[in-house]
């Protein structure tokens, strides 16, 4: 008998807007919060498992980048796409107070405030992608087009490839 999966705030928001998705649990390794570990646990291609990063631009302030788990965000490209001259990752200690989420459990859905959100263009090449459900150990499997539309996001090239 499988354990009941508790709905997260992100899942409840998707339910409210009648957006289809699937909650997928995985085994958390506190010593390895990398997206590669999540992809291995899910048995999925790392390119489909997206991580949510929060950055601070010199002009616009905070914004969110959602990139494939095996890629690093290119700060120059992220700055340009978000209307900034420069951008940097926020400190991990700022993540919870600013977003309501912790490292390894940050979702682009349901942050404390709405921040401009940018998805790596490769998200649109898949029928579904995985993002954090807002807690460690739970992913949301969702159509990227529905997700991008829901968070009023845009897509572009945010990495070196």
mmCIF file of C-alpha atoms in Angstrom:
data_model
loop_
_atom_site.group_PDB
_atom_site.id
_atom_site.type_symbol
_atom_site.label_atom_id
_atom_site.label_comp_id
_atom_site.label_asym_id
_atom_site.label_seq_id
_atom_site.Cartn_x
_atom_site.Cartn_y
_atom_site.Cartn_z
ATOM 1 C CA UNK A 1 0.000 0.000 0.000
ATOM 2 C CA UNK A 2 1.518 3.334 -1.012
ATOM 3 C CA UNK A 3 1.772 6.189 1.446
ATOM 4 C CA UNK A 4 -0.473 9.191 0.912
ATOM 5 C CA UNK A 5 1.378 12.086 -0.695
ATOM 6 C CA UNK A 6 0.651 15.372 1.044
ATOM 7 C CA UNK A 7 -0.264 18.146 -1.361
ATOM 8 C CA UNK A 8 2.104 21.083 -1.355
ATOM 9 C CA UNK A 9 1.129 24.717 -1.818
ATOM 10 C CA UNK A 10 2.361 24.491 -5.427
ATOM 11 C CA UNK A 11 0.101 21.469 -6.068
ATOM 12 C CA UNK A 12 -2.899 23.197 -4.457
ATOM 13 C CA UNK A 13 -2.375 26.245 -6.696
ATOM 14 C CA UNK A 14 -2.322 24.011 -9.789
ATOM 15 C CA UNK A 15 -5.508 22.273 -8.547
ATOM 16 C CA UNK A 16 -7.251 25.641 -8.053
ATOM 17 C CA UNK A 17 -6.523 26.536 -11.668
ATOM 18 C CA UNK A 18 -7.416 23.040 -12.950
ATOM 19 C CA UNK A 19 -3.960 22.516 -14.434
ATOM 20 C CA UNK A 20 -3.113 18.821 -14.875
ATOM 21 C CA UNK A 21 0.068 17.511 -13.250
ATOM 22 C CA UNK A 22 1.404 14.504 -11.404
ATOM 23 C CA UNK A 23 3.168 14.404 -8.025
ATOM 24 C CA UNK A 24 6.207 12.139 -8.116
ATOM 25 C CA UNK A 25 7.971 11.291 -4.832
ATOM 26 C CA UNK A 26 11.676 10.438 -4.679
ATOM 27 C CA UNK A 27 14.203 9.474 -2.007
ATOM 28 C CA UNK A 28 16.018 12.511 -0.598
ATOM 29 C CA UNK A 29 19.748 12.426 0.117
ATOM 30 C CA UNK A 30 20.497 15.391 2.404
ATOM 31 C CA UNK A 31 24.155 15.196 1.334
ATOM 32 C CA UNK A 32 23.276 15.333 -2.361
ATOM 33 C CA UNK A 33 20.540 17.800 -3.254
ATOM 34 C CA UNK A 34 21.710 18.000 -6.874
ATOM 35 C CA UNK A 35 19.195 17.663 -9.693
ATOM 36 C CA UNK A 36 21.294 14.782 -11.048
ATOM 37 C CA UNK A 37 20.415 12.796 -7.907
ATOM 38 C CA UNK A 38 16.721 13.631 -8.385
ATOM 39 C CA UNK A 39 16.847 12.493 -12.035
ATOM 40 C CA UNK A 40 18.534 9.217 -11.006
ATOM 41 C CA UNK A 41 15.855 8.629 -8.370
ATOM 42 C CA UNK A 42 13.099 9.311 -10.899
ATOM 43 C CA UNK A 43 14.793 7.236 -13.614
ATOM 44 C CA UNK A 44 14.469 10.243 -15.910
ATOM 45 C CA UNK A 45 16.734 12.115 -18.308
ATOM 46 C CA UNK A 46 18.462 14.929 -16.374
ATOM 47 C CA UNK A 47 17.578 17.318 -19.218
ATOM 48 C CA UNK A 48 13.870 16.953 -18.214
ATOM 49 C CA UNK A 49 14.483 17.629 -14.513
ATOM 50 C CA UNK A 50 14.564 21.394 -14.032
ATOM 51 C CA UNK A 51 15.985 23.312 -11.101
ATOM 52 C CA UNK A 52 14.610 26.614 -9.866
ATOM 53 C CA UNK A 53 17.214 29.300 -9.178
ATOM 54 C CA UNK A 54 16.610 32.736 -7.687
ATOM 55 C CA UNK A 55 18.804 35.597 -8.868
ATOM 56 C CA UNK A 56 19.098 39.302 -8.145
ATOM 57 C CA UNK A 57 19.490 41.716 -11.021
ATOM 58 C CA UNK A 58 21.138 45.128 -10.672
ATOM 59 C CA UNK A 59 18.057 46.910 -12.073
ATOM 60 C CA UNK A 60 14.967 44.753 -11.610
ATOM 61 C CA UNK A 61 15.748 42.995 -8.344
ATOM 62 C CA UNK A 62 14.780 39.371 -7.864
ATOM 63 C CA UNK A 63 13.904 37.034 -10.707
ATOM 64 C CA UNK A 64 13.697 33.281 -11.210
ATOM 65 C CA UNK A 65 15.468 31.030 -13.713
ATOM 66 C CA UNK A 66 14.297 27.476 -14.344
ATOM 67 C CA UNK A 67 17.038 25.480 -16.074
ATOM 68 C CA UNK A 68 17.791 21.831 -16.846
ATOM 69 C CA UNK A 69 19.381 20.046 -13.909
ATOM 70 C CA UNK A 70 22.602 19.344 -15.783
ATOM 71 C CA UNK A 71 23.178 22.976 -16.800
ATOM 72 C CA UNK A 72 24.475 26.063 -15.030
ATOM 73 C CA UNK A 73 22.734 29.374 -15.548
ATOM 74 C CA UNK A 74 24.818 31.859 -17.553
ATOM 75 C CA UNK A 75 24.635 35.014 -15.424
ATOM 76 C CA UNK A 76 25.229 37.345 -18.399
ATOM 77 C CA UNK A 77 22.437 35.734 -20.416
ATOM 78 C CA UNK A 78 20.114 35.666 -17.397
ATOM 79 C CA UNK A 79 20.815 39.366 -16.770
ATOM 80 C CA UNK A 80 20.128 40.269 -20.396
ATOM 81 C CA UNK A 81 16.877 38.272 -20.700
ATOM 82 C CA UNK A 82 15.604 39.804 -17.438
ATOM 83 C CA UNK A 83 16.417 43.411 -18.385
ATOM 84 C CA UNK A 84 19.503 43.762 -16.177
ATOM 85 C CA UNK A 85 23.133 44.636 -16.841
ATOM 86 C CA UNK A 86 24.321 42.079 -14.274
ATOM 87 C CA UNK A 87 22.842 39.366 -12.074
ATOM 88 C CA UNK A 88 23.986 37.073 -9.289
ATOM 89 C CA UNK A 89 22.562 34.121 -7.423
ATOM 90 C CA UNK A 90 21.029 35.046 -4.078
ATOM 91 C CA UNK A 91 22.640 33.586 -0.958
ATOM 92 C CA UNK A 92 21.109 30.297 0.236
ATOM 93 C CA UNK A 93 20.208 31.963 3.564
ATOM 94 C CA UNK A 94 18.004 34.444 1.648
ATOM 95 C CA UNK A 95 16.035 31.745 -0.156
ATOM 96 C CA UNK A 96 13.523 30.842 2.575
ATOM 97 C CA UNK A 97 12.694 34.419 3.694
ATOM 98 C CA UNK A 98 12.289 35.635 0.095
ATOM 99 C CA UNK A 99 10.498 32.664 -1.484
ATOM 100 C CA UNK A 100 9.136 30.498 1.318
ATOM 101 C CA UNK A 101 11.187 27.578 -0.038
ATOM 102 C CA UNK A 102 14.418 25.855 1.003
ATOM 103 C CA UNK A 103 17.345 24.741 -1.150
ATOM 104 C CA UNK A 104 16.458 21.481 -2.867
ATOM 105 C CA UNK A 105 12.754 22.276 -2.580
ATOM 106 C CA UNK A 106 12.326 25.563 -4.438
ATOM 107 C CA UNK A 107 9.418 25.608 -6.887
ATOM 108 C CA UNK A 108 8.646 28.268 -9.495
ATOM 109 C CA UNK A 109 5.012 27.949 -8.343
ATOM 110 C CA UNK A 110 3.721 29.613 -5.192
ATOM 111 C CA UNK A 111 6.623 31.740 -3.996
ATOM 112 C CA UNK A 112 5.837 34.373 -1.342
ATOM 113 C CA UNK A 113 5.802 37.009 -4.089
ATOM 114 C CA UNK A 114 5.531 36.739 -7.843
ATOM 115 C CA UNK A 115 8.933 37.228 -9.428
ATOM 116 C CA UNK A 116 9.615 37.423 -13.173
ATOM 117 C CA UNK A 117 10.295 33.830 -14.225
ATOM 118 C CA UNK A 118 12.413 32.670 -17.141
ATOM 119 C CA UNK A 119 12.556 29.087 -18.407
ATOM 120 C CA UNK A 120 15.377 27.611 -20.433
ATOM 121 C CA UNK A 121 14.101 27.223 -24.001
ATOM 122 C CA UNK A 122 14.678 23.451 -23.955
ATOM 123 C CA UNK A 123 11.689 23.091 -21.595
ATOM 124 C CA UNK A 124 9.448 23.639 -24.619
ATOM 125 C CA UNK A 125 10.987 20.696 -26.472
ATOM 126 C CA UNK A 126 9.376 18.231 -24.022
ATOM 127 C CA UNK A 127 5.785 17.142 -23.521
ATOM 128 C CA UNK A 128 6.455 17.119 -19.780
ATOM 129 C CA UNK A 129 9.167 18.285 -17.419
ATOM 130 C CA UNK A 130 9.839 17.858 -13.707
ATOM 131 C CA UNK A 131 10.084 20.730 -11.224
ATOM 132 C CA UNK A 132 10.173 20.786 -7.446
ATOM 133 C CA UNK A 133 6.767 20.549 -5.793
ATOM 134 C CA UNK A 134 8.046 22.897 -3.080
ATOM 135 C CA UNK A 135 9.540 20.351 -0.693
ATOM 136 C CA UNK A 136 12.500 18.010 -0.879
ATOM 137 C CA UNK A 137 11.427 14.543 -1.985
ATOM 138 C CA UNK A 138 8.560 15.547 -4.285
ATOM 139 C CA UNK A 139 8.528 16.602 -7.928
ATOM 140 C CA UNK A 140 5.744 17.890 -10.153
ATOM 141 C CA UNK A 141 5.515 16.326 -13.620
ATOM 142 C CA UNK A 142 3.829 18.913 -15.855
ATOM 143 C CA UNK A 143 3.407 20.141 -19.414
ATOM 144 C CA UNK A 144 5.965 22.978 -19.676
ATOM 145 C CA UNK A 145 3.635 25.137 -21.780
ATOM 146 C CA UNK A 146 0.953 25.053 -19.087
ATOM 147 C CA UNK A 147 3.545 25.762 -16.402
ATOM 148 C CA UNK A 148 5.121 28.714 -18.233
ATOM 149 C CA UNK A 149 1.684 30.168 -18.912
ATOM 150 C CA UNK A 150 0.598 29.661 -15.287
ATOM 151 C CA UNK A 151 3.581 31.506 -13.783
ATOM 152 C CA UNK A 152 3.470 34.153 -16.556
ATOM 153 C CA UNK A 153 6.970 33.053 -17.531
ATOM 154 C CA UNK A 154 8.965 33.461 -20.696
ATOM 155 C CA UNK A 155 11.551 31.226 -22.277
ATOM 156 C CA UNK A 156 14.989 31.850 -23.665
ATOM 157 C CA UNK A 157 18.557 30.595 -23.625
ATOM 158 C CA UNK A 158 19.798 30.878 -20.050
ATOM 159 C CA UNK A 159 22.840 28.594 -20.244
ATOM 160 C CA UNK A 160 25.995 28.309 -22.320
ATOM 161 C CA UNK A 161 24.444 25.889 -24.804
#
